[in-house]
Amino acid sequence: MMILVYGGSGSGKSAFAEQRITELNDSGVPLYYLATMQVYGNEDRERVRRHRMLRKDKGFITLEQPRDIGLVVDRLGKGDVLLECMSNLVANEMFRTEEAVEGLGEKLDDNANDEHYMDDKLIFYKCLVIKIKNDIAALNKSCDNLVVVSNNVFEDGIKYDKSTMEYIKALGDINRYLAGLSDEVWEVVAGIPIRVK
Amino acid sequence: MILVIGGYAQGKLEYVKSKYGVSDEDIYDFEKLDYPDFFLNENEALFEKQIVLNNINCLIKNSVKDGSNIDDLIEKLIADYPNAIIITDEVGNGIVPVEKNERLLREKTGRIQCLLAENANEVIRVVCGIGQKIK
């Protein structure tokens, strides 16, 4: 069973996602919390603290994997997984530091004035979207139940810089793919889950 | 209490006016109101009435900006106006703002909307002028 939980900032999507995976986790297999947020500074630490409080006593084993979700698939084996969240994962993959891409990012930045610079970057982003989809598909195949949390970043009507617009497109593309894979899709509004699939 | 939530310009107030037949003098708009006065001049005659408290997102924004305790205000609002119709803009469906206060305000607005929804008898989401009862 795979479930996609989708919502805006402060919508209560995490609490609902935790509730849903906890309900599904009834066959005695381990319950994993796959956290994708990279922690920078106090505000992030506070966010992590709040989420840990919410998860307390629910029996989650926390794994931090800010990118390359595919790498944890072999380590997990059987189990139910809550993956939170796609907006951080996609940002971490797209805006990863140069060294993490084994020279590719660096190469791209070196050639920032090159007329093909943006073309190269777009190809890089397209490859990443495919890679992220493959990673999630592999995770879904290997675990028993999977709940994925994703974000609605699409409705503020602001035209951002090119990289941010590419990020929004990538996340939209991935969300559509996840919704296609999922048995249930829920949108959470003001803490209220609305089933859309 | 009834909570009506939806994006900017989705026709929330029009929806409320036509569905509940409230008259204009019973609509209190926090985009224009001096909000502390509204709570300070406790008008007990309003407590049991079906009034509309519009643009609660502006109340949250202004009180956070002033450093006043928004949680207390919301608690008071929930307790004192059990028959009110509360209208609020959905503001969380976008890119995380770069500016810290904007980011915190957006998060806070979302959390307060969850709290209002929890305490509401009915929650209606308005999209394109159409209301969908979600609670």
mmCIF file of C-alpha atoms in Angstrom, chain A residues 15-163:
data_model
loop_
_atom_site.group_PDB
_atom_site.id
_atom_site.type_symbol
_atom_site.label_atom_id
_atom_site.label_comp_id
_atom_site.label_asym_id
_atom_site.label_seq_id
_atom_site.Cartn_x
_atom_site.Cartn_y
_atom_site.Cartn_z
ATOM 1 C CA ALA A 15 0.340 14.591 11.829
ATOM 2 C CA PHE A 16 -2.088 12.931 9.423
ATOM 3 C CA ALA A 17 0.709 11.051 7.600
ATOM 4 C CA GLU A 18 2.021 9.727 10.920
ATOM 5 C CA GLN A 19 -1.441 8.629 11.932
ATOM 6 C CA ARG A 20 -1.956 6.821 8.608
ATOM 7 C CA ILE A 21 1.365 4.904 8.619
ATOM 8 C CA THR A 22 0.866 3.984 12.293
ATOM 9 C CA GLU A 23 -2.561 2.541 11.438
ATOM 10 C CA LEU A 24 -1.034 0.513 8.608
ATOM 11 C CA ASN A 25 1.867 -0.761 10.722
ATOM 12 C CA ASP A 26 0.047 -3.732 12.256
ATOM 13 C CA SER A 27 2.044 -6.703 10.977
ATOM 14 C CA GLY A 28 4.978 -6.445 13.397
ATOM 15 C CA VAL A 29 7.488 -5.106 10.843
ATOM 16 C CA PRO A 30 9.715 -2.125 11.771
ATOM 17 C CA LEU A 31 8.328 1.372 11.324
ATOM 18 C CA TYR A 32 10.794 3.785 9.730
ATOM 19 C CA TYR A 33 10.748 7.551 9.561
ATOM 20 C CA LEU A 34 12.838 8.613 6.591
ATOM 21 C CA ALA A 35 13.709 12.277 7.175
ATOM 22 C CA THR A 36 14.962 14.307 4.234
ATOM 23 C CA MET A 37 15.439 17.699 5.858
ATOM 24 C CA GLN A 38 18.946 19.089 6.113
ATOM 25 C CA VAL A 39 19.187 20.942 9.375
ATOM 26 C CA TYR A 40 20.600 24.476 9.194
ATOM 27 C CA GLY A 41 20.308 26.727 12.257
ATOM 28 C CA ASN A 42 17.852 27.138 15.108
ATOM 29 C CA GLU A 43 14.642 27.397 13.120
ATOM 30 C CA ASP A 44 15.270 23.979 11.537
ATOM 31 C CA ARG A 45 16.259 22.496 14.893
ATOM 32 C CA GLU A 46 12.987 23.790 16.343
ATOM 33 C CA ARG A 47 11.076 22.214 13.445
ATOM 34 C CA VAL A 48 12.845 18.887 14.025
ATOM 35 C CA ARG A 49 12.119 19.124 17.759
ATOM 36 C CA ARG A 50 8.415 19.727 17.075
ATOM 37 C CA HIS A 51 8.227 16.778 14.684
ATOM 38 C CA ARG A 52 10.099 14.533 17.134
ATOM 39 C CA MET A 53 7.568 15.444 19.824
ATOM 40 C CA LEU A 54 4.753 14.494 17.455
ATOM 41 C CA ARG A 55 6.397 11.135 16.709
ATOM 42 C CA LYS A 56 7.365 10.389 20.309
ATOM 43 C CA ASP A 57 6.181 7.010 21.609
ATOM 44 C CA LYS A 58 4.927 5.955 18.192
ATOM 45 C CA GLY A 59 7.802 3.541 17.699
ATOM 46 C CA PHE A 60 9.513 5.141 14.724
ATOM 47 C CA ILE A 61 13.110 4.334 13.815
ATOM 48 C CA THR A 62 14.451 7.593 12.362
ATOM 49 C CA LEU A 63 16.792 7.545 9.379
ATOM 50 C CA GLU A 64 18.164 10.776 7.977
ATOM 51 C CA GLN A 65 18.640 10.746 4.244
ATOM 52 C CA PRO A 66 18.611 14.237 2.738
ATOM 53 C CA ARG A 67 19.141 12.847 -0.775
ATOM 54 C CA ASP A 68 19.676 9.602 -2.706
ATOM 55 C CA ILE A 69 16.772 7.705 -1.139
ATOM 56 C CA GLY A 70 17.703 4.728 -3.306
ATOM 57 C CA LEU A 71 20.754 4.165 -1.103
ATOM 58 C CA VAL A 72 18.687 3.203 1.950
ATOM 59 C CA VAL A 73 16.502 0.679 0.137
ATOM 60 C CA ASP A 74 18.881 -2.243 0.679
ATOM 61 C CA ARG A 75 19.448 -1.294 4.309
ATOM 62 C CA LEU A 76 15.751 -1.234 5.183
ATOM 63 C CA GLY A 77 14.563 -4.695 4.218
ATOM 64 C CA LYS A 78 11.025 -5.358 5.386
ATOM 65 C CA GLY A 79 9.189 -2.523 7.047
ATOM 66 C CA ASP A 80 6.727 0.335 6.798
ATOM 67 C CA VAL A 81 8.105 3.712 5.840
ATOM 68 C CA LEU A 82 7.019 7.313 6.306
ATOM 69 C CA LEU A 83 9.033 9.491 3.913
ATOM 70 C CA GLU A 84 9.004 13.177 4.841
ATOM 71 C CA CYS A 85 9.144 15.174 2.710
ATOM 72 C CA MET A 86 9.454 15.513 -1.056
ATOM 73 C CA SER A 87 9.925 19.297 -1.110
ATOM 74 C CA ASN A 88 13.128 19.001 0.910
ATOM 75 C CA LEU A 89 14.320 15.938 -0.946
ATOM 76 C CA VAL A 90 13.873 17.553 -4.359
ATOM 77 C CA ALA A 91 15.544 20.799 -3.196
ATOM 78 C CA ASN A 92 18.459 18.867 -1.703
ATOM 79 C CA GLU A 93 18.895 16.896 -4.925
ATOM 80 C CA MET A 94 18.614 19.914 -7.224
ATOM 81 C CA PHE A 95 20.663 22.364 -5.220
ATOM 82 C CA ARG A 96 23.192 19.902 -3.890
ATOM 83 C CA THR A 97 26.713 21.126 -3.261
ATOM 84 C CA GLU A 98 29.225 20.728 -6.064
ATOM 85 C CA GLU A 99 31.213 17.955 -4.394
ATOM 86 C CA ALA A 100 28.096 15.841 -3.939
ATOM 87 C CA VAL A 101 27.594 15.574 -7.704
ATOM 88 C CA GLU A 102 31.175 14.434 -8.238
ATOM 89 C CA GLY A 103 32.202 17.462 -10.217
ATOM 90 C CA LEU A 104 29.070 17.914 -12.283
ATOM 91 C CA GLY A 105 27.727 20.892 -10.328
ATOM 92 C CA GLU A 106 31.183 22.415 -10.269
ATOM 93 C CA LYS A 107 31.522 21.975 -13.994
ATOM 94 C CA LEU A 108 28.168 23.659 -14.482
ATOM 95 C CA ASP A 109 29.077 26.597 -12.254
ATOM 96 C CA ASP A 110 32.460 27.045 -13.924
ATOM 97 C CA ASN A 111 30.662 27.477 -17.174
ATOM 98 C CA ALA A 112 28.040 29.901 -15.897
ATOM 99 C CA ASN A 113 28.701 32.269 -18.785
ATOM 100 C CA ASP A 114 28.658 29.538 -21.369
ATOM 101 C CA GLU A 115 25.696 29.854 -23.736
ATOM 102 C CA HIS A 116 24.855 26.206 -23.061
ATOM 103 C CA TYR A 117 24.981 26.657 -19.275
ATOM 104 C CA MET A 118 21.221 26.729 -18.709
ATOM 105 C CA ASP A 119 20.660 23.938 -21.251
ATOM 106 C CA ASP A 120 23.120 21.764 -19.329
ATOM 107 C CA LYS A 121 21.426 22.629 -16.077
ATOM 108 C CA LEU A 122 17.982 21.778 -17.484
ATOM 109 C CA ILE A 123 19.256 18.384 -18.647
ATOM 110 C CA PHE A 124 20.728 17.838 -15.178
ATOM 111 C CA TYR A 125 17.356 18.672 -13.572
ATOM 112 C CA LYS A 126 15.490 16.364 -15.966
ATOM 113 C CA CYS A 127 17.847 13.487 -15.087
ATOM 114 C CA LEU A 128 17.328 14.211 -11.381
ATOM 115 C CA VAL A 129 13.546 13.995 -11.717
ATOM 116 C CA ILE A 130 13.901 10.552 -13.333
ATOM 117 C CA LYS A 131 16.381 9.484 -10.649
ATOM 118 C CA ILE A 132 14.104 10.621 -7.801
ATOM 119 C CA LYS A 133 11.118 8.810 -9.337
ATOM 120 C CA ASN A 134 13.207 5.641 -9.660
ATOM 121 C CA ASP A 135 14.391 5.952 -6.064
ATOM 122 C CA ILE A 136 10.836 6.220 -4.733
ATOM 123 C CA ALA A 137 9.618 3.396 -6.975
ATOM 124 C CA ALA A 138 12.429 1.178 -5.615
ATOM 125 C CA LEU A 139 11.565 2.136 -2.050
ATOM 126 C CA ASN A 140 7.882 1.423 -2.670
ATOM 127 C CA LYS A 141 8.731 -1.981 -4.104
ATOM 128 C CA SER A 142 10.968 -2.984 -1.206
ATOM 129 C CA CYS A 143 8.876 -1.875 1.774
ATOM 130 C CA ASP A 144 5.449 -3.066 2.903
ATOM 131 C CA ASN A 145 3.596 0.193 3.356
ATOM 132 C CA LEU A 146 4.833 3.581 2.239
ATOM 133 C CA VAL A 147 3.421 6.990 3.116
ATOM 134 C CA VAL A 148 5.019 9.932 1.317
ATOM 135 C CA VAL A 149 4.517 13.521 2.447
ATOM 136 C CA SER A 150 4.697 16.200 -0.221
ATOM 137 C CA ASN A 151 4.003 19.889 -0.389
ATOM 138 C CA ASN A 152 1.755 22.239 -2.202
ATOM 139 C CA VAL A 153 4.184 24.965 -3.345
ATOM 140 C CA PHE A 154 2.185 25.789 -6.460
ATOM 141 C CA GLU A 155 -0.398 28.372 -5.508
ATOM 142 C CA ASP A 156 1.302 31.614 -4.503
ATOM 143 C CA GLY A 157 1.220 33.013 -8.048
ATOM 144 C CA ILE A 158 4.722 34.447 -7.768
ATOM 145 C CA LYS A 159 7.118 34.247 -10.712
ATOM 146 C CA TYR A 160 10.453 33.261 -9.200
ATOM 147 C CA ASP A 161 13.931 33.038 -10.733
ATOM 148 C CA LYS A 162 14.614 30.331 -13.290
ATOM 149 C CA SER A 163 16.075 27.758 -10.866
#
